[in-house]
Amino acid sequence: MKLAPQDNVAVALRPLRAGEPVLLDGITVNIERNTAVGHKVAACGIAAGDIILKYNCPIGIATQAIAAGAYVHTHNVKSGYLPTYTLPA
């Protein structure tokens, strides 16, 4: 499920199996690997350096090209927060 129309990732609402076709916005995406509930897959192809959007909010930057249906996690995304980011007091 995409949480906002602009998102380039979708969240698994149930366990997804490798090779399983999933319909997202009218387009069939084949799941690359087994994916647990709550984890993300690419809803479309994402280029290296692209901003990852979830809830139409940036959650990171792709460190490599990510194919539609690929698992999206720390192995292919880095944080977009500045190194000096601190929580407000």
Tab-separated table of N, CA and C in Angstrom:
chain	number	residue	atom	x	y	z
A	1	MET	N	0.838	-1.178	0.000
A	1	MET	CA	0.000	0.000	0.000
A	1	MET	C	0.885	1.245	0.000
A	2	LYS	N	0.599	2.165	-0.942
A	2	LYS	CA	1.247	3.468	-0.890
A	2	LYS	C	0.473	4.313	0.113
A	3	LEU	N	1.186	5.027	0.962
A	3	LEU	CA	0.542	5.812	2.007
A	3	LEU	C	0.157	7.209	1.533
A	4	ALA	N	0.738	7.651	0.423
A	4	ALA	CA	0.372	8.910	-0.226
A	4	ALA	C	0.598	8.715	-1.727
A	5	PRO	N	-0.186	9.372	-2.564
A	5	PRO	CA	-0.048	9.175	-4.011
A	5	PRO	C	1.356	9.490	-4.545
A	6	GLN	N	2.060	10.415	-3.909
A	6	GLN	CA	3.384	10.826	-4.377
A	6	GLN	C	4.497	9.853	-3.967
A	7	ASP	N	4.221	8.925	-3.064
A	7	ASP	CA	5.251	8.019	-2.539
A	7	ASP	C	5.876	7.168	-3.639
A	8	ASN	N	7.173	6.904	-3.490
A	8	ASN	CA	7.842	5.970	-4.402
A	8	ASN	C	8.137	4.644	-3.709
A	9	VAL	N	7.637	4.476	-2.492
A	9	VAL	CA	7.694	3.193	-1.794
A	9	VAL	C	6.288	2.818	-1.339
A	10	ALA	N	6.091	1.513	-1.153
A	10	ALA	CA	4.831	0.995	-0.631
A	10	ALA	C	5.157	0.154	0.594
A	11	VAL	N	4.203	0.038	1.488
A	11	VAL	CA	4.382	-0.705	2.732
A	11	VAL	C	3.595	-2.010	2.640
A	12	ALA	N	4.239	-3.101	3.022
A	12	ALA	CA	3.582	-4.412	3.000
A	12	ALA	C	2.534	-4.493	4.104
A	13	LEU	N	1.296	-4.760	3.736
A	13	LEU	CA	0.214	-4.912	4.709
A	13	LEU	C	0.064	-6.361	5.142
A	14	ARG	N	0.771	-7.245	4.459
A	14	ARG	CA	0.809	-8.675	4.775
A	14	ARG	C	2.163	-9.187	4.299
A	15	PRO	N	2.572	-10.358	4.727
A	15	PRO	CA	3.843	-10.879	4.225
A	15	PRO	C	3.786	-11.039	2.705
A	16	LEU	N	4.814	-10.581	2.026
A	16	LEU	CA	4.913	-10.697	0.573
A	16	LEU	C	5.980	-11.731	0.232
A	17	ARG	N	5.743	-12.521	-0.798
A	17	ARG	CA	6.666	-13.580	-1.194
A	17	ARG	C	7.463	-13.162	-2.423
A	18	ALA	N	8.705	-13.586	-2.471
A	18	ALA	CA	9.563	-13.322	-3.630
A	18	ALA	C	8.865	-13.814	-4.899
A	19	GLY	N	8.858	-12.974	-5.927
A	19	GLY	CA	8.252	-13.324	-7.205
A	19	GLY	C	6.764	-13.056	-7.293
A	20	GLU	N	6.151	-12.713	-6.174
A	20	GLU	CA	4.706	-12.460	-6.151
A	20	GLU	C	4.377	-11.169	-6.890
A	21	PRO	N	3.394	-11.198	-7.789
A	21	PRO	CA	2.969	-9.948	-8.430
A	21	PRO	C	2.003	-9.188	-7.518
A	22	VAL	N	2.199	-7.883	-7.396
A	22	VAL	CA	1.348	-7.029	-6.563
A	22	VAL	C	0.913	-5.851	-7.428
A	23	LEU	N	-0.351	-5.497	-7.350
A	23	LEU	CA	-0.887	-4.381	-8.115
A	23	LEU	C	-0.783	-3.096	-7.302
A	24	LEU	N	-0.049	-2.109	-7.833
A	24	LEU	CA	0.098	-0.793	-7.191
A	24	LEU	C	-0.286	0.274	-8.205
A	25	ASP	N	-1.299	1.040	-7.906
A	25	ASP	CA	-1.751	2.105	-8.811
A	25	ASP	C	-1.988	1.596	-10.225
A	26	GLY	N	-2.551	0.399	-10.334
A	26	GLY	CA	-2.873	-0.150	-11.641
A	26	GLY	C	-1.702	-0.768	-12.388
A	27	ILE	N	-0.530	-0.828	-11.749
A	27	ILE	CA	0.674	-1.392	-12.373
A	27	ILE	C	1.105	-2.611	-11.565
A	28	THR	N	1.398	-3.699	-12.259
A	28	THR	CA	1.863	-4.902	-11.582
A	28	THR	C	3.354	-4.784	-11.293
A	29	VAL	N	3.702	-4.983	-10.028
A	29	VAL	CA	5.090	-4.954	-9.568
A	29	VAL	C	5.400	-6.340	-9.010
A	30	ASN	N	6.510	-6.932	-9.439
A	30	ASN	CA	6.911	-8.238	-8.921
A	30	ASN	C	7.823	-8.043	-7.720
A	31	ILE	N	7.474	-8.661	-6.609
A	31	ILE	CA	8.226	-8.529	-5.361
A	31	ILE	C	9.558	-9.270	-5.498
A	32	GLU	N	10.653	-8.584	-5.185
A	32	GLU	CA	11.995	-9.121	-5.378
A	32	GLU	C	12.366	-10.194	-4.350
A	33	ARG	N	11.977	-9.982	-3.089
A	33	ARG	CA	12.334	-10.939	-2.034
A	33	ARG	C	11.218	-10.981	-0.993
A	34	ASN	N	11.222	-12.004	-0.173
A	34	ASN	CA	10.227	-12.079	0.893
A	34	ASN	C	10.301	-10.799	1.723
A	35	THR	N	9.143	-10.235	2.006
A	35	THR	CA	9.072	-8.955	2.708
A	35	THR	C	8.055	-9.067	3.842
A	36	ALA	N	8.491	-8.693	5.041
A	36	ALA	CA	7.637	-8.771	6.224
A	36	ALA	C	6.637	-7.620	6.259
A	37	VAL	N	5.573	-7.817	7.018
A	37	VAL	CA	4.566	-6.774	7.237
A	37	VAL	C	5.249	-5.517	7.766
A	38	GLY	N	4.869	-4.355	7.204
A	38	GLY	CA	5.398	-3.081	7.668
A	38	GLY	C	6.683	-2.649	6.985
A	39	HIS	N	7.296	-3.541	6.205
A	39	HIS	CA	8.531	-3.179	5.504
A	39	HIS	C	8.191	-2.590	4.140
A	40	LYS	N	9.169	-1.937	3.527
A	40	LYS	CA	8.943	-1.186	2.299
A	40	LYS	C	9.495	-1.887	1.068
A	41	VAL	N	8.787	-1.695	-0.053
A	41	VAL	CA	9.269	-2.096	-1.373
A	41	VAL	C	9.134	-0.885	-2.285
A	42	ALA	N	9.963	-0.842	-3.311
A	42	ALA	CA	9.891	0.256	-4.275
A	42	ALA	C	8.608	0.120	-5.091
A	43	ALA	N	7.836	1.186	-5.154
A	43	ALA	CA	6.589	1.196	-5.913
A	43	ALA	C	6.850	1.452	-7.392
A	44	CYS	N	8.063	1.922	-7.692
A	44	CYS	CA	8.482	2.220	-9.063
A	44	CYS	C	10.005	2.182	-9.063
A	45	GLY	N	10.612	2.296	-10.216
A	45	GLY	CA	12.060	2.380	-10.256
A	45	GLY	C	12.523	3.666	-9.584
A	46	ILE	N	13.580	3.565	-8.797
A	46	ILE	CA	14.136	4.720	-8.079
A	46	ILE	C	15.610	4.819	-8.453
A	47	ALA	N	16.043	5.977	-8.895
A	47	ALA	CA	17.443	6.178	-9.297
A	47	ALA	C	18.321	6.468	-8.080
A	48	ALA	N	19.587	6.118	-8.185
A	48	ALA	CA	20.549	6.476	-7.132
A	48	ALA	C	20.512	7.987	-6.938
A	49	GLY	N	20.450	8.419	-5.688
A	49	GLY	CA	20.396	9.838	-5.368
A	49	GLY	C	18.987	10.391	-5.234
A	50	ASP	N	17.977	9.629	-5.667
A	50	ASP	CA	16.591	10.089	-5.527
A	50	ASP	C	16.177	10.073	-4.052
A	51	ILE	N	15.282	10.975	-3.711
A	51	ILE	CA	14.727	11.026	-2.361
A	51	ILE	C	13.642	9.966	-2.240
A	52	ILE	N	13.680	9.213	-1.156
A	52	ILE	CA	12.665	8.198	-0.874
A	52	ILE	C	11.512	8.892	-0.149
A	53	LEU	N	10.302	8.740	-0.684
A	53	LEU	CA	9.121	9.377	-0.100
A	53	LEU	C	8.174	8.345	0.485
A	54	LYS	N	7.787	8.560	1.737
A	54	LYS	CA	6.779	7.756	2.431
A	54	LYS	C	5.893	8.754	3.168
A	55	TYR	N	4.575	8.637	3.063
A	55	TYR	CA	3.633	9.661	3.555
A	55	TYR	C	3.901	11.004	2.882
A	56	ASN	N	4.448	10.977	1.667
A	56	ASN	CA	4.868	12.175	0.928
A	56	ASN	C	5.887	12.994	1.707
A	57	CYS	N	6.658	12.323	2.556
A	57	CYS	CA	7.725	12.958	3.322
A	57	CYS	C	9.038	12.254	2.999
A	58	PRO	N	10.120	13.008	2.894
A	58	PRO	CA	11.411	12.373	2.621
A	58	PRO	C	11.878	11.559	3.834
A	59	ILE	N	12.220	10.298	3.596
A	59	ILE	CA	12.721	9.452	4.685
A	59	ILE	C	14.158	9.013	4.442
A	60	GLY	N	14.730	9.376	3.295
A	60	GLY	CA	16.098	8.998	2.988
A	60	GLY	C	16.418	9.243	1.534
A	61	ILE	N	17.629	8.822	1.152
A	61	ILE	CA	18.133	9.006	-0.208
A	61	ILE	C	18.629	7.655	-0.709
A	62	ALA	N	18.250	7.292	-1.918
A	62	ALA	CA	18.682	6.021	-2.496
A	62	ALA	C	20.196	6.051	-2.730
A	63	THR	N	20.898	5.044	-2.247
A	63	THR	CA	22.353	4.956	-2.425
A	63	THR	C	22.716	4.206	-3.699
A	64	GLN	N	21.715	3.614	-4.336
A	64	GLN	CA	21.908	2.885	-5.585
A	64	GLN	C	20.572	2.848	-6.302
A	65	ALA	N	20.576	2.441	-7.556
A	65	ALA	CA	19.313	2.278	-8.274
A	65	ALA	C	18.515	1.159	-7.603
A	66	ILE	N	17.212	1.380	-7.464
A	66	ILE	CA	16.324	0.411	-6.825
A	66	ILE	C	15.203	0.096	-7.814
A	67	ALA	N	15.093	-1.165	-8.197
A	67	ALA	CA	14.066	-1.574	-9.158
A	67	ALA	C	12.699	-1.630	-8.489
A	68	ALA	N	11.652	-1.438	-9.270
A	68	ALA	CA	10.287	-1.595	-8.765
A	68	ALA	C	10.144	-2.985	-8.164
A	69	GLY	N	9.578	-3.070	-6.970
A	69	GLY	CA	9.387	-4.338	-6.288
A	69	GLY	C	10.539	-4.751	-5.391
A	70	ALA	N	11.654	-4.002	-5.445
A	70	ALA	CA	12.820	-4.331	-4.614
A	70	ALA	C	12.589	-3.891	-3.174
A	71	TYR	N	13.210	-4.616	-2.258
A	71	TYR	CA	13.156	-4.305	-0.829
A	71	TYR	C	13.896	-2.994	-0.595
A	72	VAL	N	13.304	-2.086	0.160
A	72	VAL	CA	13.898	-0.773	0.444
A	72	VAL	C	14.215	-0.714	1.933
A	73	HIS	N	15.510	-0.611	2.240
A	73	HIS	CA	15.948	-0.588	3.639
A	73	HIS	C	17.348	0.030	3.695
A	74	THR	N	18.025	-0.135	4.802
A	74	THR	CA	19.318	0.530	5.013
A	74	THR	C	20.417	0.080	4.050
A	75	HIS	N	20.261	-1.037	3.367
A	75	HIS	CA	21.280	-1.481	2.415
A	75	HIS	C	21.246	-0.673	1.121
A	76	ASN	N	20.136	0.039	0.848
A	76	ASN	CA	20.063	0.830	-0.379
A	76	ASN	C	19.516	2.244	-0.161
A	77	VAL	N	19.420	2.655	1.107
A	77	VAL	CA	18.950	3.999	1.467
A	77	VAL	C	19.811	4.539	2.597
A	78	LYS	N	20.149	5.831	2.507
A	78	LYS	CA	20.840	6.476	3.631
A	78	LYS	C	19.956	7.589	4.163
A	79	SER	N	20.187	7.944	5.395
A	79	SER	CA	19.421	8.993	6.037
A	79	SER	C	19.669	10.323	5.348
A	80	GLY	N	18.640	11.142	5.280
A	80	GLY	CA	18.782	12.476	4.726
A	80	GLY	C	18.963	13.545	5.794
A	81	TYR	N	18.990	13.118	7.075
A	81	TYR	CA	19.178	14.087	8.152
A	81	TYR	C	20.601	14.637	8.119
A	82	LEU	N	20.727	15.869	8.493
A	82	LEU	CA	22.060	16.472	8.573
A	82	LEU	C	22.809	15.881	9.758
A	83	PRO	N	24.131	15.750	9.661
A	83	PRO	CA	24.901	15.200	10.780
A	83	PRO	C	24.759	16.019	12.060
A	84	THR	N	24.368	17.282	11.947
A	84	THR	CA	24.248	18.142	13.113
A	84	THR	C	22.833	18.169	13.675
A	85	TYR	N	21.925	17.364	13.124
A	85	TYR	CA	20.546	17.389	13.582
A	85	TYR	C	20.470	16.990	15.057
A	86	THR	N	19.721	17.756	15.834
A	86	THR	CA	19.477	17.432	17.240
A	86	THR	C	17.992	17.643	17.526
A	87	LEU	N	17.491	16.924	18.494
A	87	LEU	CA	16.103	17.102	18.886
A	87	LEU	C	15.953	18.433	19.625
A	88	PRO	N	14.817	19.089	19.434
A	88	PRO	CA	14.572	20.328	20.173
A	88	PRO	C	14.551	20.069	21.674
A	89	ALA	N	14.980	21.048	22.433
A	89	ALA	CA	15.007	20.920	23.913
A	89	ALA	C	13.620	21.025	24.480
